[in-house]
Structures are given as C-alpha cells and as structure tokens.
Amino acid sequence: MDIVQKIREAGIVGAGGAGFPTHIKFSVDKVDYLLVNGAECEPLLQIDKYLMREKASEIIKILEQLGDRIQAKEIHIALKGKYKSEITELENAIKNLNSRVKIFKMGTYYPAGDEQQIVFEVTGRTVPEAGIPLDVGVIVTNVGTLVNIYEAVDSDKPVVDKCLSIHGEVKKPLIIKTPIGMTFEKCIEAAGGATIDNYKIIVGGPMMGKVIVKESLKKEVVTKTTGALIVVPEDHYMIYRNGKTVKHIVNEAKSACIQCRMCTDLCPRYLIGHKLRPHRIMRNVSMLENDSEILKEAMLCCECGICELFACPMQISPRLVNIHLKNIFRKNNVRFEKSTRELAADSMREYRKVPTDRLISRIGMSKYTDFSEKKAVVLESDEVSIPLKQHIGAPAKPVVSVGDHVECGQVIGEVKEGLGANIHSSIEGIVIGIGDSVIIKNKGANK
C-alpha cells in the first residue's frame, strides 16, 4: 500500500493542533523542502521534545521515506537551539542511519513554532497572504504527526492514543500517553489532582488555548490534537483576558487605544511581509470607520496573541477583535484573496522577536515552567467517548452500532469523500452510545 494511503487509513491528522488531514498534505509529487516543526510554538508545552528524545530514529526513518515519496530536495527538522538533548538524539540518529536530514536550530522566541515563521527562517521564503507553505514549495509537518505516520507505515497502527502534558496547579506535572476519548478529569487525576479548589483549565498552550471550567472535566475528552492541560486559578490573568466580551473589548478600544502601532510592529505575520496591521483594524473598530479592506486584514491573523499579551501598553485586545471579525467574515462567506504581490520581510524583524522567557513572565506563567518529568506515564481507560470530528472538514460517519463489539484500532467512523479523517476505537469493548461521539465500554468495567 502506498504511504499516503496508509496515512489516510490510519486517520492521521496534524497533531500540533490544527487537525488538517495529513494524507491530503502529502498527496503531492514534488517539493523543494520538507520541514519538521519541532519548535513547540506555545510556551510550557513538552510533547515535541519528549518525542524527539524518545523516537529520534523513528522520526528520521519516516522522514527519509516521506522525502522520497514527495521528491523533497531538502529535509530539515527545525527546533530551538536550546533543546540540547533532543538535538543530540536526532544527530545520533542521522549519523547512524546515514540520513540526509538536517537540523535547523532556531532562536528561543515566540511564536517560533508558527509554520510560516519556520518556512521563513529555514528557506527565506514568505508564504503568500492567505496562502499555504506549498505555495512556496514547502511542506511542514509536526513531530507528533511524524510519529503517527511511522507507526502506521511500520506496523499498520492507526491513531488511537495521544501524548500530552499536564501543567500548572497539579501535584505532579507530567507527560501522559492516553487512549483517545479519555476524560480530562482522569488525566488530571493521573497528575495527582489539582492543588487548589477554584480553578479553570487551559486546553493547549497558554497563549492560544481554549479555557474550560472544572465542571466540564467529566465530559471533555482527549482528541488527536490535544497537546496539554494547564490548571490555573480561576482568577488568573490569562483567564481574565480570555473572558472579555466583544462589547467590552470594543469599548476598551474606543477609550484606550492610543494608536501607538506596537501591536503591528511586533506582529509576526506583519514582520514576514504580510499586510496585517492590527492598529489600523483597532482604529476602524473603535472609530466606526468600517473600511472593509482594512477589516479583512484580520483574516491574516494567526491568533498568536503577541499584540494583546505582550505588545499593547494599554492592555487592550487586538487578537480577540480579529477573531470576532474572522467569524463574521466566515459566516458571510467572505475570503481574503491569496496575494500575488511580492512580499518582503521587515528589516527590523530580527530585533522584534519576542523572547519566550519574557513572555512567560508577562503572562504570569513562570511558576509553571519547572517540568522535571522526562518519561511518559501510560494510562488505560475502561470507557472512552471518541468524538467523530477531531479534524478540519466534515465529521466522520459512524460505521458501528450500539451493542457492537469493537477491537482497539478498529474503524468506528469513516470519511469516504472530501476533507476528513477516519476515527478508530482506542480500546476493546462494547459500543454503548452513538451521537457526536462513539462511547465504548470495556466488557470488564464496573457497571
């Protein structure tokens, strides 16, 4: 079976958060660069580092196969230069396998793991506005995605489990490997439970993650794209910032925006040449100027949060305004037309990179950076609730019925046409419910 078909059958999607079906990404004949994102964009996250330490040989082996499949002229793993042990493991694997893969060492800045930043750093090419890396001859993939591809090709294993890190106000921060569909409650229990009573959870990284309340822990579950759970006090600065209403944000802009343009000057997409000017967008919103061409620039935003969480001296929220505008444009089927103009990076880009340590301090996360655990704890579950939509595109359609016995790895949801990915059972058991998720219970579990 062709490697792309194996990727499709295994239900592999981008493990770094976006969930784009991977078989579509690799259904090309030829590229200049195959790049691996090992820079772990968000502060605090640990999984890419863990996988590069533990699975270095597997990563290099599958990169060689993928590089041959898409006729990549060059293959690079881009990661932060401070990842000393990870670099050593990868370099040893490259040497032992006589591989052509190269290591590209990046600085410690945020958002180094943004794929368009990686493309620019490694190749010097700027992805067009509203474009994708393939527009400049590049494919970018994530470390976790690569490990899933290796397992699919090497042993026909579909995506049935996920590594994620547990941080924050827990007794023992750790890395876990858990069946997909396990509840967040059980994940946090594995870390010894929360150390405080009143808390909320950031799912993903602190800058772009989704905030949920602790009452949701029993129903929220691990998916193919879950990267981390961060337990923080419910009155934490990041919770407050993410809880603002659109009306509140607009009123703040009207009363406080001083048009200093710091949000624009530090915007990573602006600095690689995109016409994204948050200060102009904020002026339009606050002054009700309604210039549609300027407002549409919001669709170029990668939502990294530098504008509101690091740049703005008035602590207002361009990112949340951009997200609000993007939702309106999507609802009205308005798209930003892909740019054909020649793009050039700002000459000050190198001097305006945001140091990760300073950012972590600014957002009140410094106390959660001590992460000594290096190995993953493997969890098991007697019951899972597996969402049929864990990817960009249409949800998978269930191919099992209530009462069916399923094996671990068996297909339980399919996407036969269009954008999507297959879904597999993560445990052996009996199907006890089907809705937006397929609920499976092990026969030996307590009733």
mmCIF file with all atom_site columns, N, CA and C in Angstrom, residues 179-232:
data_model
loop_
_atom_site.group_PDB
_atom_site.id
_atom_site.type_symbol
_atom_site.label_atom_id
_atom_site.label_alt_id
_atom_site.label_comp_id
_atom_site.label_asym_id
_atom_site.label_entity_id
_atom_site.label_seq_id
_atom_site.pdbx_PDB_ins_code
_atom_site.Cartn_x
_atom_site.Cartn_y
_atom_site.Cartn_z
_atom_site.occupancy
_atom_site.B_iso_or_equiv
_atom_site.pdbx_formal_charge
_atom_site.auth_seq_id
_atom_site.auth_comp_id
_atom_site.auth_asym_id
_atom_site.auth_atom_id
_atom_site.pdbx_PDB_model_num
ATOM 1   N N  . PRO A 1 179 ? -5.411  6.785  25.947 1.00 0.00 ? 179 PRO A N  1
ATOM 2   C CA . PRO A 1 179 ? -6.323  6.480  24.842 1.00 0.00 ? 179 PRO A CA 1
ATOM 3   C C  . PRO A 1 179 ? -7.124  7.713  24.442 1.00 0.00 ? 179 PRO A C  1
ATOM 4   N N  . ILE A 1 180 ? -7.332  7.893  23.167 1.00 0.00 ? 180 ILE A N  1
ATOM 5   C CA . ILE A 1 180 ? -8.202  8.972  22.703 1.00 0.00 ? 180 ILE A CA 1
ATOM 6   C C  . ILE A 1 180 ? -9.615  8.706  23.222 1.00 0.00 ? 180 ILE A C  1
ATOM 7   N N  . GLY A 1 181 ? -10.230 9.752  23.732 1.00 0.00 ? 181 GLY A N  1
ATOM 8   C CA . GLY A 1 181 ? -11.568 9.611  24.305 1.00 0.00 ? 181 GLY A CA 1
ATOM 9   C C  . GLY A 1 181 ? -11.587 9.556  25.811 1.00 0.00 ? 181 GLY A C  1
ATOM 10  N N  . MET A 1 182 ? -10.403 9.528  26.455 1.00 0.00 ? 182 MET A N  1
ATOM 11  C CA . MET A 1 182 ? -10.350 9.562  27.921 1.00 0.00 ? 182 MET A CA 1
ATOM 12  C C  . MET A 1 182 ? -10.713 10.959 28.416 1.00 0.00 ? 182 MET A C  1
ATOM 13  N N  . THR A 1 183 ? -11.393 11.047 29.545 1.00 0.00 ? 183 THR A N  1
ATOM 14  C CA . THR A 1 183 ? -11.816 12.346 30.060 1.00 0.00 ? 183 THR A CA 1
ATOM 15  C C  . THR A 1 183 ? -10.636 13.132 30.619 1.00 0.00 ? 183 THR A C  1
ATOM 16  N N  . PHE A 1 184 ? -10.756 14.447 30.546 1.00 0.00 ? 184 PHE A N  1
ATOM 17  C CA . PHE A 1 184 ? -9.740  15.316 31.150 1.00 0.00 ? 184 PHE A CA 1
ATOM 18  C C  . PHE A 1 184 ? -9.651  15.086 32.650 1.00 0.00 ? 184 PHE A C  1
ATOM 19  N N  . GLU A 1 185 ? -10.768 14.747 33.269 1.00 0.00 ? 185 GLU A N  1
ATOM 20  C CA . GLU A 1 185 ? -10.770 14.505 34.708 1.00 0.00 ? 185 GLU A CA 1
ATOM 21  C C  . GLU A 1 185 ? -9.758  13.418 35.070 1.00 0.00 ? 185 GLU A C  1
ATOM 22  N N  . LYS A 1 186 ? -9.759  12.307 34.321 1.00 0.00 ? 186 LYS A N  1
ATOM 23  C CA . LYS A 1 186 ? -8.838  11.212 34.611 1.00 0.00 ? 186 LYS A CA 1
ATOM 24  C C  . LYS A 1 186 ? -7.394  11.612 34.313 1.00 0.00 ? 186 LYS A C  1
ATOM 25  N N  . CYS A 1 187 ? -7.195  12.461 33.318 1.00 0.00 ? 187 CYS A N  1
ATOM 26  C CA . CYS A 1 187 ? -5.846  12.932 33.003 1.00 0.00 ? 187 CYS A CA 1
ATOM 27  C C  . CYS A 1 187 ? -5.272  13.741 34.167 1.00 0.00 ? 187 CYS A C  1
ATOM 28  N N  . ILE A 1 188 ? -6.086  14.632 34.715 1.00 0.00 ? 188 ILE A N  1
ATOM 29  C CA . ILE A 1 188 ? -5.621  15.459 35.826 1.00 0.00 ? 188 ILE A CA 1
ATOM 30  C C  . ILE A 1 188 ? -5.440  14.622 37.087 1.00 0.00 ? 188 ILE A C  1
ATOM 31  N N  . GLU A 1 189 ? -6.286  13.621 37.270 1.00 0.00 ? 189 GLU A N  1
ATOM 32  C CA . GLU A 1 189 ? -6.100  12.706 38.401 1.00 0.00 ? 189 GLU A CA 1
ATOM 33  C C  . GLU A 1 189 ? -4.752  11.989 38.315 1.00 0.00 ? 189 GLU A C  1
ATOM 34  N N  . ALA A 1 190 ? -4.312  11.672 37.088 1.00 0.00 ? 190 ALA A N  1
ATOM 35  C CA . ALA A 1 190 ? -3.022  10.998 36.909 1.00 0.00 ? 190 ALA A CA 1
ATOM 36  C C  . ALA A 1 190 ? -1.868  11.868 37.382 1.00 0.00 ? 190 ALA A C  1
ATOM 37  N N  . ALA A 1 191 ? -2.072  13.189 37.341 1.00 0.00 ? 191 ALA A N  1
ATOM 38  C CA . ALA A 1 191 ? -1.053  14.131 37.812 1.00 0.00 ? 191 ALA A CA 1
ATOM 39  C C  . ALA A 1 191 ? -1.209  14.435 39.294 1.00 0.00 ? 191 ALA A C  1
ATOM 40  N N  . GLY A 1 192 ? -1.986  13.628 39.990 1.00 0.00 ? 192 GLY A N  1
ATOM 41  C CA . GLY A 1 192 ? -2.179  13.811 41.426 1.00 0.00 ? 192 GLY A CA 1
ATOM 42  C C  . GLY A 1 192 ? -3.339  14.703 41.785 1.00 0.00 ? 192 GLY A C  1
ATOM 43  N N  . GLY A 1 193 ? -4.028  15.225 40.765 1.00 0.00 ? 193 GLY A N  1
ATOM 44  C CA . GLY A 1 193 ? -5.156  16.116 41.004 1.00 0.00 ? 193 GLY A CA 1
ATOM 45  C C  . GLY A 1 193 ? -4.727  17.557 41.199 1.00 0.00 ? 193 GLY A C  1
ATOM 46  N N  . ALA A 1 194 ? -5.701  18.445 41.207 1.00 0.00 ? 194 ALA A N  1
ATOM 47  C CA . ALA A 1 194 ? -5.427  19.869 41.381 1.00 0.00 ? 194 ALA A CA 1
ATOM 48  C C  . ALA A 1 194 ? -5.033  20.172 42.826 1.00 0.00 ? 194 ALA A C  1
ATOM 49  N N  . THR A 1 195 ? -4.170  21.160 42.992 1.00 0.00 ? 195 THR A N  1
ATOM 50  C CA . THR A 1 195 ? -3.724  21.565 44.327 1.00 0.00 ? 195 THR A CA 1
ATOM 51  C C  . THR A 1 195 ? -4.559  22.702 44.893 1.00 0.00 ? 195 THR A C  1
ATOM 52  N N  . ILE A 1 196 ? -5.504  23.206 44.130 1.00 0.00 ? 196 ILE A N  1
ATOM 53  C CA . ILE A 1 196 ? -6.366  24.296 44.582 1.00 0.00 ? 196 ILE A CA 1
ATOM 54  C C  . ILE A 1 196 ? -7.815  23.917 44.288 1.00 0.00 ? 196 ILE A C  1
ATOM 55  N N  . ASP A 1 197 ? -8.750  24.593 44.942 1.00 0.00 ? 197 ASP A N  1
ATOM 56  C CA . ASP A 1 197 ? -10.166 24.269 44.775 1.00 0.00 ? 197 ASP A CA 1
ATOM 57  C C  . ASP A 1 197 ? -10.808 25.017 43.613 1.00 0.00 ? 197 ASP A C  1
ATOM 58  N N  . ASN A 1 198 ? -10.487 26.282 43.484 1.00 0.00 ? 198 ASN A N  1
ATOM 59  C CA . ASN A 1 198 ? -11.128 27.122 42.468 1.00 0.00 ? 198 ASN A CA 1
ATOM 60  C C  . ASN A 1 198 ? -10.185 27.327 41.292 1.00 0.00 ? 198 ASN A C  1
ATOM 61  N N  . TYR A 1 199 ? -10.446 26.604 40.231 1.00 0.00 ? 199 TYR A N  1
ATOM 62  C CA . TYR A 1 199 ? -9.536  26.660 39.082 1.00 0.00 ? 199 TYR A CA 1
ATOM 63  C C  . TYR A 1 199 ? -10.288 26.497 37.767 1.00 0.00 ? 199 TYR A C  1
ATOM 64  N N  . LYS A 1 200 ? -9.603  26.853 36.706 1.00 0.00 ? 200 LYS A N  1
ATOM 65  C CA . LYS A 1 200 ? -10.059 26.571 35.352 1.00 0.00 ? 200 LYS A CA 1
ATOM 66  C C  . LYS A 1 200 ? -8.917  25.896 34.608 1.00 0.00 ? 200 LYS A C  1
ATOM 67  N N  . ILE A 1 201 ? -9.199  25.382 33.427 1.00 0.00 ? 201 ILE A N  1
ATOM 68  C CA . ILE A 1 201 ? -8.215  24.613 32.680 1.00 0.00 ? 201 ILE A CA 1
ATOM 69  C C  . ILE A 1 201 ? -8.029  25.240 31.305 1.00 0.00 ? 201 ILE A C  1
ATOM 70  N N  . ILE A 1 202 ? -6.759  25.445 30.948 1.00 0.00 ? 202 ILE A N  1
ATOM 71  C CA . ILE A 1 202 ? -6.432  25.871 29.591 1.00 0.00 ? 202 ILE A CA 1
ATOM 72  C C  . ILE A 1 202 ? -6.066  24.620 28.800 1.00 0.00 ? 202 ILE A C  1
ATOM 73  N N  . VAL A 1 203 ? -6.801  24.365 27.733 1.00 0.00 ? 203 VAL A N  1
ATOM 74  C CA . VAL A 1 203 ? -6.551  23.197 26.886 1.00 0.00 ? 203 VAL A CA 1
ATOM 75  C C  . VAL A 1 203 ? -5.671  23.650 25.725 1.00 0.00 ? 203 VAL A C  1
ATOM 76  N N  . GLY A 1 204 ? -4.424  23.160 25.702 1.00 0.00 ? 204 GLY A N  1
ATOM 77  C CA . GLY A 1 204 ? -3.450  23.631 24.726 1.00 0.00 ? 204 GLY A CA 1
ATOM 78  C C  . GLY A 1 204 ? -2.449  24.534 25.411 1.00 0.00 ? 204 GLY A C  1
ATOM 79  N N  . GLY A 1 205 ? -1.900  25.478 24.673 1.00 0.00 ? 205 GLY A N  1
ATOM 80  C CA . GLY A 1 205 ? -0.923  26.387 25.252 1.00 0.00 ? 205 GLY A CA 1
ATOM 81  C C  . GLY A 1 205 ? -1.576  27.577 25.909 1.00 0.00 ? 205 GLY A C  1
ATOM 82  N N  . PRO A 1 206 ? -0.836  28.303 26.743 1.00 0.00 ? 206 PRO A N  1
ATOM 83  C CA . PRO A 1 206 ? -1.419  29.437 27.468 1.00 0.00 ? 206 PRO A CA 1
ATOM 84  C C  . PRO A 1 206 ? -1.806  30.607 26.576 1.00 0.00 ? 206 PRO A C  1
ATOM 85  N N  . MET A 1 207 ? -1.168  30.738 25.412 1.00 0.00 ? 207 MET A N  1
ATOM 86  C CA . MET A 1 207 ? -1.448  31.886 24.547 1.00 0.00 ? 207 MET A CA 1
ATOM 87  C C  . MET A 1 207 ? -2.691  31.698 23.680 1.00 0.00 ? 207 MET A C  1
ATOM 88  N N  . MET A 1 208 ? -2.865  30.499 23.145 1.00 0.00 ? 208 MET A N  1
ATOM 89  C CA . MET A 1 208 ? -3.957  30.283 22.197 1.00 0.00 ? 208 MET A CA 1
ATOM 90  C C  . MET A 1 208 ? -4.916  29.179 22.615 1.00 0.00 ? 208 MET A C  1
ATOM 91  N N  . GLY A 1 209 ? -4.716  28.621 23.804 1.00 0.00 ? 209 GLY A N  1
ATOM 92  C CA . GLY A 1 209 ? -5.542  27.503 24.233 1.00 0.00 ? 209 GLY A CA 1
ATOM 93  C C  . GLY A 1 209 ? -6.965  27.904 24.577 1.00 0.00 ? 209 GLY A C  1
ATOM 94  N N  . LYS A 1 210 ? -7.824  26.899 24.626 1.00 0.00 ? 210 LYS A N  1
ATOM 95  C CA . LYS A 1 210 ? -9.233  27.089 24.982 1.00 0.00 ? 210 LYS A CA 1
ATOM 96  C C  . LYS A 1 210 ? -9.398  26.948 26.492 1.00 0.00 ? 210 LYS A C  1
ATOM 97  N N  . VAL A 1 211 ? -10.184 27.819 27.104 1.00 0.00 ? 211 VAL A N  1
ATOM 98  C CA . VAL A 1 211 ? -10.431 27.771 28.545 1.00 0.00 ? 211 VAL A CA 1
ATOM 99  C C  . VAL A 1 211 ? -11.724 27.012 28.821 1.00 0.00 ? 211 VAL A C  1
ATOM 100 N N  . ILE A 1 212 ? -11.651 26.040 29.750 1.00 0.00 ? 212 ILE A N  1
ATOM 101 C CA . ILE A 1 212 ? -12.852 25.339 30.177 1.00 0.00 ? 212 ILE A CA 1
ATOM 102 C C  . ILE A 1 212 ? -12.949 25.397 31.702 1.00 0.00 ? 212 ILE A C  1
ATOM 103 N N  . VAL A 1 213 ? -14.146 25.191 32.215 1.00 0.00 ? 213 VAL A N  1
ATOM 104 C CA . VAL A 1 213 ? -14.359 25.194 33.663 1.00 0.00 ? 213 VAL A CA 1
ATOM 105 C C  . VAL A 1 213 ? -14.200 23.777 34.198 1.00 0.00 ? 213 VAL A C  1
ATOM 106 N N  . LYS A 1 214 ? -13.901 23.653 35.487 1.00 0.00 ? 214 LYS A N  1
ATOM 107 C CA . LYS A 1 214 ? -13.629 22.331 36.045 1.00 0.00 ? 214 LYS A CA 1
ATOM 108 C C  . LYS A 1 214 ? -14.865 21.430 36.009 1.00 0.00 ? 214 LYS A C  1
ATOM 109 N N  . GLU A 1 215 ? -16.045 22.034 35.959 1.00 0.00 ? 215 GLU A N  1
ATOM 110 C CA . GLU A 1 215 ? -17.268 21.231 35.877 1.00 0.00 ? 215 GLU A CA 1
ATOM 111 C C  . GLU A 1 215 ? -17.372 20.480 34.551 1.00 0.00 ? 215 GLU A C  1
ATOM 112 N N  . SER A 1 216 ? -16.552 20.891 33.558 1.00 0.00 ? 216 SER A N  1
ATOM 113 C CA . SER A 1 216 ? -16.577 20.226 32.246 1.00 0.00 ? 216 SER A CA 1
ATOM 114 C C  . SER A 1 216 ? -15.615 19.058 32.140 1.00 0.00 ? 216 SER A C  1
ATOM 115 N N  . LEU A 1 217 ? -14.825 18.821 33.188 1.00 0.00 ? 217 LEU A N  1
ATOM 116 C CA . LEU A 1 217 ? -13.764 17.808 33.104 1.00 0.00 ? 217 LEU A CA 1
ATOM 117 C C  . LEU A 1 217 ? -14.289 16.402 32.857 1.00 0.00 ? 217 LEU A C  1
ATOM 118 N N  . LYS A 1 218 ? -15.503 16.112 33.321 1.00 0.00 ? 218 LYS A N  1
ATOM 119 C CA . LYS A 1 218 ? -16.050 14.769 33.144 1.00 0.00 ? 218 LYS A CA 1
ATOM 120 C C  . LYS A 1 218 ? -16.497 14.501 31.708 1.00 0.00 ? 218 LYS A C  1
ATOM 121 N N  . LYS A 1 219 ? -16.769 15.559 30.945 1.00 0.00 ? 219 LYS A N  1
ATOM 122 C CA . LYS A 1 219 ? -17.267 15.351 29.577 1.00 0.00 ? 219 LYS A CA 1
ATOM 123 C C  . LYS A 1 219 ? -16.269 15.732 28.487 1.00 0.00 ? 219 LYS A C  1
ATOM 124 N N  . GLU A 1 220 ? -15.304 16.586 28.817 1.00 0.00 ? 220 GLU A N  1
ATOM 125 C CA . GLU A 1 220 ? -14.281 16.937 27.827 1.00 0.00 ? 220 GLU A CA 1
ATOM 126 C C  . GLU A 1 220 ? -13.279 15.785 27.731 1.00 0.00 ? 220 GLU A C  1
ATOM 127 N N  . VAL A 1 221 ? -12.882 15.446 26.488 1.00 0.00 ? 221 VAL A N  1
ATOM 128 C CA . VAL A 1 221 ? -12.026 14.269 26.306 1.00 0.00 ? 221 VAL A CA 1
ATOM 129 C C  . VAL A 1 221 ? -10.815 14.587 25.436 1.00 0.00 ? 221 VAL A C  1
ATOM 130 N N  . VAL A 1 222 ? -9.820  13.720 25.546 1.00 0.00 ? 222 VAL A N  1
ATOM 131 C CA . VAL A 1 222 ? -8.608  13.830 24.740 1.00 0.00 ? 222 VAL A CA 1
ATOM 132 C C  . VAL A 1 222 ? -8.920  13.472 23.294 1.00 0.00 ? 222 VAL A C  1
ATOM 133 N N  . THR A 1 223 ? -8.440  14.296 22.363 1.00 0.00 ? 223 THR A N  1
ATOM 134 C CA . THR A 1 223 ? -8.598  14.031 20.934 1.00 0.00 ? 223 THR A CA 1
ATOM 135 C C  . THR A 1 223 ? -7.220  13.927 20.277 1.00 0.00 ? 223 THR A C  1
ATOM 136 N N  . LYS A 1 224 ? -7.219  13.746 18.974 1.00 0.00 ? 224 LYS A N  1
ATOM 137 C CA . LYS A 1 224 ? -5.969  13.617 18.229 1.00 0.00 ? 224 LYS A CA 1
ATOM 138 C C  . LYS A 1 224 ? -5.121  14.884 18.285 1.00 0.00 ? 224 LYS A C  1
ATOM 139 N N  . THR A 1 225 ? -5.715  16.012 18.617 1.00 0.00 ? 225 THR A N  1
ATOM 140 C CA . THR A 1 225 ? -4.988  17.280 18.597 1.00 0.00 ? 225 THR A CA 1
ATOM 141 C C  . THR A 1 225 ? -4.724  17.866 19.972 1.00 0.00 ? 225 THR A C  1
ATOM 142 N N  . THR A 1 226 ? -5.159  17.212 21.041 1.00 0.00 ? 226 THR A N  1
ATOM 143 C CA . THR A 1 226 ? -4.926  17.726 22.389 1.00 0.00 ? 226 THR A CA 1
ATOM 144 C C  . THR A 1 226 ? -3.434  17.699 22.705 1.00 0.00 ? 226 THR A C  1
ATOM 145 N N  . GLY A 1 227 ? -2.890  18.840 23.142 1.00 0.00 ? 227 GLY A N  1
ATOM 146 C CA . GLY A 1 227 ? -1.462  18.908 23.418 1.00 0.00 ? 227 GLY A CA 1
ATOM 147 C C  . GLY A 1 227 ? -1.098  19.064 24.878 1.00 0.00 ? 227 GLY A C  1
ATOM 148 N N  . ALA A 1 228 ? -1.986  19.715 25.657 1.00 0.00 ? 228 ALA A N  1
ATOM 149 C CA . ALA A 1 228 ? -1.668  19.968 27.065 1.00 0.00 ? 228 ALA A CA 1
ATOM 150 C C  . ALA A 1 228 ? -2.923  20.374 27.818 1.00 0.00 ? 228 ALA A C  1
ATOM 151 N N  . LEU A 1 229 ? -2.879  20.151 29.134 1.00 0.00 ? 229 LEU A N  1
ATOM 152 C CA . LEU A 1 229 ? -3.882  20.674 30.059 1.00 0.00 ? 229 LEU A CA 1
ATOM 153 C C  . LEU A 1 229 ? -3.131  21.482 31.105 1.00 0.00 ? 229 LEU A C  1
ATOM 154 N N  . ILE A 1 230 ? -3.518  22.743 31.280 1.00 0.00 ? 230 ILE A N  1
ATOM 155 C CA . ILE A 1 230 ? -2.855  23.617 32.245 1.00 0.00 ? 230 ILE A CA 1
ATOM 156 C C  . ILE A 1 230 ? -3.892  24.080 33.264 1.00 0.00 ? 230 ILE A C  1
ATOM 157 N N  . VAL A 1 231 ? -3.713  23.671 34.503 1.00 0.00 ? 231 VAL A N  1
ATOM 158 C CA . VAL A 1 231 ? -4.631  24.031 35.587 1.00 0.00 ? 231 VAL A CA 1
ATOM 159 C C  . VAL A 1 231 ? -4.155  25.342 36.208 1.00 0.00 ? 231 VAL A C  1
ATOM 160 N N  . VAL A 1 232 ? -5.026  26.351 36.204 1.00 0.00 ? 232 VAL A N  1
ATOM 161 C CA . VAL A 1 232 ? -4.658  27.659 36.756 1.00 0.00 ? 232 VAL A CA 1
ATOM 162 C C  . VAL A 1 232 ? -5.794  28.175 37.639 1.00 0.00 ? 232 VAL A C  1
#
